Amino acid sequence: MDTEHPFILHHIWKKYLDYAPNSETFHLSIFPFGLAALTYFFWGFLLLPMDFYPQCRNRCKTRKLQPKKQPTYVTVVKILKRVVPQLLTIYPMFLIALLPLFRARIKLEAQYLPKSLIEFLKEIVLYLFISEAVFYYNHRLLHLPWFYKRVHKIHHEFTAPIGLAAIYLHWFESLLSLGVALTGPLLLGSHALMLDLWTFIVISKIVLHHSGYELPLDGFPPYVKSMVHFHDYHHQFYDKCFGTIGLLDYIHGTGYTDQKSFKGYEKDWPK
């Protein structure tokens, strides 16, 4: 790394340390949790006008995947009555329990930050594939009859989900879902700032993918065309589209019905 012109993440980390408390617990658990909660509420409430504000709803109706199904304020209250208590109890308690693991694996020294854009992107790509594996196989487990009936059925109460429903989960599934964000940084022994950035990406992704709307810039991966559509399809039909990027669905034959080619995914989109 050029010491005179360090990669931007080094500047961000330095500024963060100027204002953050000098506390390992704050860096490894309190801040990541706060960031995750704020990201969830930011996107979740930002998306609500698309369903509840008439002018916005009319503008967006051509992008809605299931236009005959509209959420109500009762839906939003129901979601928040489950999610908020878990955010105040289950998640903090689990993160506190994992703190020794964070201390052993997550780095706070600037020398462990990516030294270039290439290094940063390599790490993000590794996170992406790790999260695909963790989410896909956890998700398949939750669709086994015993787990589905007792755990995952709660999340599938919404066949036409909204952003806030992304973490409308049984408490056990809430704990499993943390693995999607945490496993990559923990396995790689990443820096705390990379954990924070990945947390922001993961939470943003799952909320937006539950929005029920085709969104701009949602064309990754290119063979799926739209992960919002991909996951909305799962909420309609249950036994397809289990992953986060569609790769393991393609390998295991659990993607869209027509899988003769990557382009085949598109043919079976519900209209």
Short mmCIF file of C-alpha atoms in Angstrom, two decimals:
data_model
loop_
_atom_site.label_atom_id
_atom_site.label_comp_id
_atom_site.label_asym_id
_atom_site.label_seq_id
_atom_site.Cartn_x
_atom_site.Cartn_y
_atom_site.Cartn_z
CA MET A 1 0.00 0.00 0.00
CA ASP A 2 1.13 3.53 -0.80
CA THR A 3 1.58 5.07 2.65
CA GLU A 4 1.14 8.56 1.23
CA HIS A 5 -2.15 7.66 -0.47
CA PRO A 6 -3.75 4.83 1.53
CA PHE A 7 -6.93 3.14 0.34
CA ILE A 8 -10.11 5.01 1.30
CA LEU A 9 -11.11 2.43 3.91
CA HIS A 10 -8.11 3.48 6.00
CA HIS A 11 -9.36 7.08 6.00
CA ILE A 12 -12.87 5.94 6.96
CA TRP A 13 -11.57 3.80 9.82
CA LYS A 14 -9.41 6.65 11.11
CA LYS A 15 -12.39 9.04 11.11
CA TYR A 16 -14.55 6.43 12.79
CA LEU A 17 -12.02 6.00 15.60
CA ASP A 18 -11.91 9.78 16.09
CA TYR A 19 -15.59 9.75 17.12
CA ALA A 20 -16.32 6.22 18.38
CA PRO A 21 -15.86 5.19 22.02
CA ASN A 22 -12.58 3.47 22.76
CA SER A 23 -14.29 0.16 23.38
CA GLU A 24 -13.70 -3.21 21.75
CA THR A 25 -17.27 -4.22 22.63
CA PHE A 26 -18.61 -1.14 20.85
CA HIS A 27 -16.59 -1.83 17.69
CA LEU A 28 -17.39 -5.56 17.53
CA SER A 29 -21.02 -5.76 18.61
CA ILE A 30 -22.81 -2.51 19.52
CA PHE A 31 -21.97 -0.60 16.34
CA PRO A 32 -22.60 -3.49 13.90
CA PHE A 33 -25.93 -4.22 15.59
CA GLY A 34 -26.96 -0.55 15.53
CA LEU A 35 -25.98 -0.30 11.88
CA ALA A 36 -28.01 -3.41 11.01
CA ALA A 37 -31.12 -2.13 12.83
CA LEU A 38 -30.89 1.34 11.27
CA THR A 39 -30.38 -0.14 7.80
CA TYR A 40 -33.44 -2.38 8.23
CA PHE A 41 -35.71 0.47 9.35
CA PHE A 42 -34.30 2.92 6.78
CA TRP A 43 -35.08 0.72 3.77
CA GLY A 44 -38.21 -0.82 5.29
CA PHE A 45 -39.92 2.52 5.90
CA LEU A 46 -38.53 4.11 2.73
CA LEU A 47 -40.33 1.42 0.69
CA LEU A 48 -43.71 1.83 2.40
CA PRO A 49 -44.95 4.76 0.24
CA MET A 50 -44.80 2.45 -2.79
CA ASP A 51 -47.72 0.55 -1.24
CA PHE A 52 -49.44 3.14 0.94
CA TYR A 53 -49.04 6.59 -0.66
CA PRO A 54 -51.50 6.80 -3.60
CA GLN A 55 -49.39 8.94 -5.93
CA CYS A 56 -46.29 6.82 -5.34
CA ARG A 57 -48.30 3.59 -5.62
CA ASN A 58 -49.73 4.67 -8.98
CA ARG A 59 -46.27 5.51 -10.30
CA CYS A 60 -44.84 2.18 -9.17
CA LYS A 61 -47.75 -0.14 -9.99
CA THR A 62 -46.19 -1.35 -13.24
CA ARG A 63 -43.19 -2.59 -11.24
CA LYS A 64 -45.19 -4.45 -8.60
CA LEU A 65 -44.79 -8.20 -8.98
CA GLN A 66 -48.14 -9.18 -7.47
CA PRO A 67 -50.37 -6.16 -8.16
CA LYS A 68 -53.55 -7.84 -6.93
CA LYS A 69 -52.12 -8.15 -3.42
CA GLN A 70 -51.81 -4.99 -1.35
CA PRO A 71 -50.51 -4.83 2.24
CA THR A 72 -52.48 -2.98 4.91
CA TYR A 73 -51.50 -1.00 7.98
CA VAL A 74 -52.53 -4.07 9.99
CA THR A 75 -49.80 -5.96 8.11
CA VAL A 76 -47.16 -3.41 9.10
CA VAL A 77 -48.23 -3.45 12.76
CA LYS A 78 -48.19 -7.25 12.79
CA ILE A 79 -44.64 -7.29 11.41
CA LEU A 80 -43.32 -4.71 13.84
CA LYS A 81 -44.93 -6.45 16.84
CA ARG A 82 -42.74 -9.46 16.11
CA VAL A 83 -39.59 -7.78 14.79
CA VAL A 84 -39.07 -5.00 17.36
CA PRO A 85 -39.09 -7.27 20.46
CA GLN A 86 -36.58 -9.56 18.75
CA LEU A 87 -34.35 -6.61 17.89
CA LEU A 88 -34.40 -5.63 21.54
CA THR A 89 -33.76 -9.13 22.94
CA ILE A 90 -32.79 -12.06 20.69
CA TYR A 91 -30.25 -10.31 18.47
CA PRO A 92 -28.36 -8.40 21.22
CA MET A 93 -28.21 -11.47 23.47
CA PHE A 94 -26.83 -13.64 20.66
CA LEU A 95 -24.26 -11.02 19.65
CA ILE A 96 -23.09 -10.74 23.26
CA ALA A 97 -22.70 -14.53 23.37
CA LEU A 98 -20.62 -14.36 20.19
CA LEU A 99 -18.38 -11.57 21.45
CA PRO A 100 -15.47 -13.91 22.40
CA LEU A 101 -15.55 -15.29 18.84
CA PHE A 102 -15.56 -11.76 17.41
CA ARG A 103 -12.58 -10.83 19.58
CA ALA A 104 -10.69 -13.87 18.32
CA ARG A 105 -11.50 -13.48 14.62
CA ILE A 106 -12.39 -9.85 13.78
CA LYS A 107 -9.46 -7.43 13.55
CA LEU A 108 -9.37 -3.82 14.73
CA GLU A 109 -5.88 -2.87 13.54
CA ALA A 110 -5.76 -0.82 10.33
CA GLN A 111 -3.10 -3.10 8.85
CA TYR A 112 -5.77 -5.76 8.28
CA LEU A 113 -7.93 -3.53 6.08
CA PRO A 114 -7.91 -4.16 2.31
CA LYS A 115 -5.08 -2.18 0.79
CA SER A 116 -6.67 -1.60 -2.61
CA LEU A 117 -9.98 -1.69 -4.43
CA ILE A 118 -9.06 -5.10 -5.87
CA GLU A 119 -8.47 -6.56 -2.40
CA PHE A 120 -11.74 -5.05 -1.20
CA LEU A 121 -13.72 -6.52 -4.11
CA LYS A 122 -12.09 -9.93 -3.69
CA GLU A 123 -13.18 -10.01 -0.06
CA ILE A 124 -16.74 -8.94 -0.93
CA VAL A 125 -16.99 -11.63 -3.62
CA LEU A 126 -15.86 -14.27 -1.11
CA TYR A 127 -18.49 -13.04 1.34
CA LEU A 128 -21.07 -13.30 -1.42
CA PHE A 129 -20.33 -16.94 -2.18
CA ILE A 130 -20.10 -17.86 1.52
CA SER A 131 -23.45 -16.19 2.24
CA GLU A 132 -25.00 -17.99 -0.73
CA ALA A 133 -23.93 -21.34 0.72
CA VAL A 134 -24.98 -20.50 4.29
CA PHE A 135 -28.36 -19.10 3.27
CA TYR A 136 -29.17 -21.75 0.69
CA TYR A 137 -28.52 -24.78 2.91
CA ASN A 138 -30.09 -23.16 5.99
CA HIS A 139 -33.09 -22.33 3.85
CA ARG A 140 -33.41 -25.87 2.52
CA LEU A 141 -33.21 -27.14 6.11
CA LEU A 142 -36.03 -24.82 7.13
CA HIS A 143 -38.21 -26.20 4.34
CA LEU A 144 -38.00 -29.74 5.71
CA PRO A 145 -41.48 -30.57 7.09
CA TRP A 146 -40.51 -30.55 10.77
CA PHE A 147 -38.72 -27.18 10.59
CA TYR A 148 -41.19 -25.63 8.19
CA LYS A 149 -44.19 -26.38 10.38
CA ARG A 150 -42.56 -25.19 13.61
CA VAL A 151 -40.23 -22.41 12.41
CA HIS A 152 -40.19 -21.20 8.82
CA LYS A 153 -43.95 -21.11 8.24
CA ILE A 154 -44.04 -17.84 10.17
CA HIS A 155 -41.94 -16.09 7.51
CA HIS A 156 -44.15 -17.54 4.77
CA GLU A 157 -47.29 -16.00 6.22
CA PHE A 158 -46.62 -13.34 3.59
CA THR A 159 -47.02 -14.73 0.06
CA ALA A 160 -46.57 -11.17 -1.27
CA PRO A 161 -43.93 -9.75 1.12
CA ILE A 162 -42.96 -6.16 1.82
CA GLY A 163 -39.52 -4.90 2.83
CA LEU A 164 -40.22 -4.88 6.56
CA ALA A 165 -41.19 -8.57 6.39
CA ALA A 166 -37.57 -9.48 5.55
CA ILE A 167 -36.84 -10.32 9.19
CA TYR A 168 -40.34 -11.36 10.22
CA LEU A 169 -39.05 -14.65 11.58
CA HIS A 170 -39.32 -17.26 14.30
CA TRP A 171 -36.64 -16.57 16.92
CA PHE A 172 -34.68 -19.67 15.89
CA GLU A 173 -34.60 -18.56 12.26
CA SER A 174 -33.53 -15.09 13.41
CA LEU A 175 -30.42 -16.66 14.92
CA LEU A 176 -29.73 -18.67 11.75
CA SER A 177 -30.11 -15.53 9.65
CA LEU A 178 -27.22 -13.87 11.48
CA GLY A 179 -24.94 -16.46 9.92
CA VAL A 180 -25.59 -14.99 6.48
CA ALA A 181 -23.92 -11.73 7.50
CA LEU A 182 -21.36 -13.02 9.99
CA THR A 183 -19.93 -16.24 8.55
CA GLY A 184 -17.88 -14.64 5.77
CA PRO A 185 -16.06 -12.04 7.89
CA LEU A 186 -15.53 -14.57 10.70
CA LEU A 187 -14.12 -17.25 8.40
CA LEU A 188 -11.78 -14.81 6.68
CA GLY A 189 -10.71 -13.09 9.89
CA SER A 190 -11.71 -9.75 8.42
CA HIS A 191 -11.43 -6.22 9.76
CA ALA A 192 -14.33 -4.76 11.75
CA LEU A 193 -14.97 -2.16 9.06
CA MET A 194 -15.44 -4.92 6.48
CA LEU A 195 -17.91 -6.59 8.84
CA ASP A 196 -19.80 -3.28 9.06
CA LEU A 197 -19.85 -2.74 5.30
CA TRP A 198 -20.97 -6.30 4.63
CA THR A 199 -23.68 -6.01 7.29
CA PHE A 200 -25.01 -2.91 5.53
CA ILE A 201 -24.95 -4.71 2.16
CA VAL A 202 -26.66 -7.86 3.46
CA ILE A 203 -29.44 -6.06 5.35
CA SER A 204 -30.06 -3.72 2.42
CA LYS A 205 -30.20 -6.69 0.08
CA ILE A 206 -32.67 -8.78 2.06
CA VAL A 207 -35.03 -5.85 2.70
CA LEU A 208 -34.99 -4.74 -0.94
CA HIS A 209 -35.43 -8.32 -2.15
CA HIS A 210 -38.62 -8.57 -0.06
CA SER A 211 -40.00 -5.31 -1.45
CA GLY A 212 -42.28 -6.97 -4.00
CA TYR A 213 -41.18 -4.49 -6.68
CA GLU A 214 -38.80 -4.63 -9.61
CA LEU A 215 -36.13 -2.14 -8.55
CA PRO A 216 -33.50 -0.27 -10.56
CA LEU A 217 -30.01 -1.80 -10.60
CA ASP A 218 -31.33 -5.18 -9.46
CA GLY A 219 -29.85 -7.02 -12.42
CA PHE A 220 -27.28 -9.05 -10.48
CA PRO A 221 -26.59 -11.83 -11.12
CA PRO A 222 -27.26 -11.35 -14.84
CA TYR A 223 -28.57 -14.92 -15.28
CA VAL A 224 -31.33 -14.29 -12.73
CA LYS A 225 -32.11 -10.77 -13.97
CA SER A 226 -33.88 -9.74 -10.75
CA MET A 227 -33.29 -11.10 -7.24
CA VAL A 228 -36.47 -9.31 -6.11
CA HIS A 229 -38.44 -11.35 -8.61
CA PHE A 230 -36.44 -14.45 -7.68
CA HIS A 231 -37.33 -14.23 -3.99
CA ASP A 232 -40.88 -13.08 -4.61
CA TYR A 233 -41.27 -16.24 -6.68
CA HIS A 234 -40.13 -18.26 -3.67
CA HIS A 235 -42.79 -16.65 -1.46
CA GLN A 236 -45.44 -17.60 -4.01
CA PHE A 237 -44.39 -21.18 -4.69
CA TYR A 238 -42.32 -22.17 -1.61
CA ASP A 239 -40.28 -25.01 -3.17
CA LYS A 240 -38.16 -22.97 -5.60
CA CYS A 241 -35.53 -20.23 -5.44
CA PHE A 242 -33.89 -20.80 -2.05
CA GLY A 243 -30.61 -18.92 -2.46
CA THR A 244 -29.37 -15.34 -2.49
CA ILE A 245 -27.81 -15.18 -5.96
CA GLY A 246 -29.35 -18.21 -7.67
CA LEU A 247 -26.08 -20.10 -8.14
CA LEU A 248 -26.84 -23.07 -5.86
CA ASP A 249 -30.43 -23.11 -7.09
CA TYR A 250 -29.11 -23.61 -10.60
CA ILE A 251 -26.68 -26.33 -9.46
CA HIS A 252 -29.32 -28.21 -7.44
CA GLY A 253 -32.20 -27.66 -9.88
CA THR A 254 -34.28 -25.61 -7.45
CA GLY A 255 -34.46 -22.38 -9.45
CA TYR A 256 -37.25 -21.36 -11.77
CA THR A 257 -38.99 -24.33 -13.38
CA ASP A 258 -37.33 -23.93 -16.79
CA GLN A 259 -33.63 -24.47 -16.14
CA LYS A 260 -32.35 -25.63 -19.51
CA SER A 261 -30.14 -22.56 -19.58
CA PHE A 262 -29.48 -19.50 -17.47
CA LYS A 263 -31.88 -17.62 -19.74
CA GLY A 264 -34.48 -20.23 -18.90
CA TYR A 265 -34.94 -18.65 -15.50
CA GLU A 266 -36.71 -15.70 -17.06
CA LYS A 267 -39.29 -17.76 -18.94
CA ASP A 268 -41.09 -18.97 -15.83
CA TRP A 269 -41.52 -15.59 -14.13
CA PRO A 270 -45.10 -15.13 -12.95
CA LYS A 271 -46.85 -12.40 -14.95
#
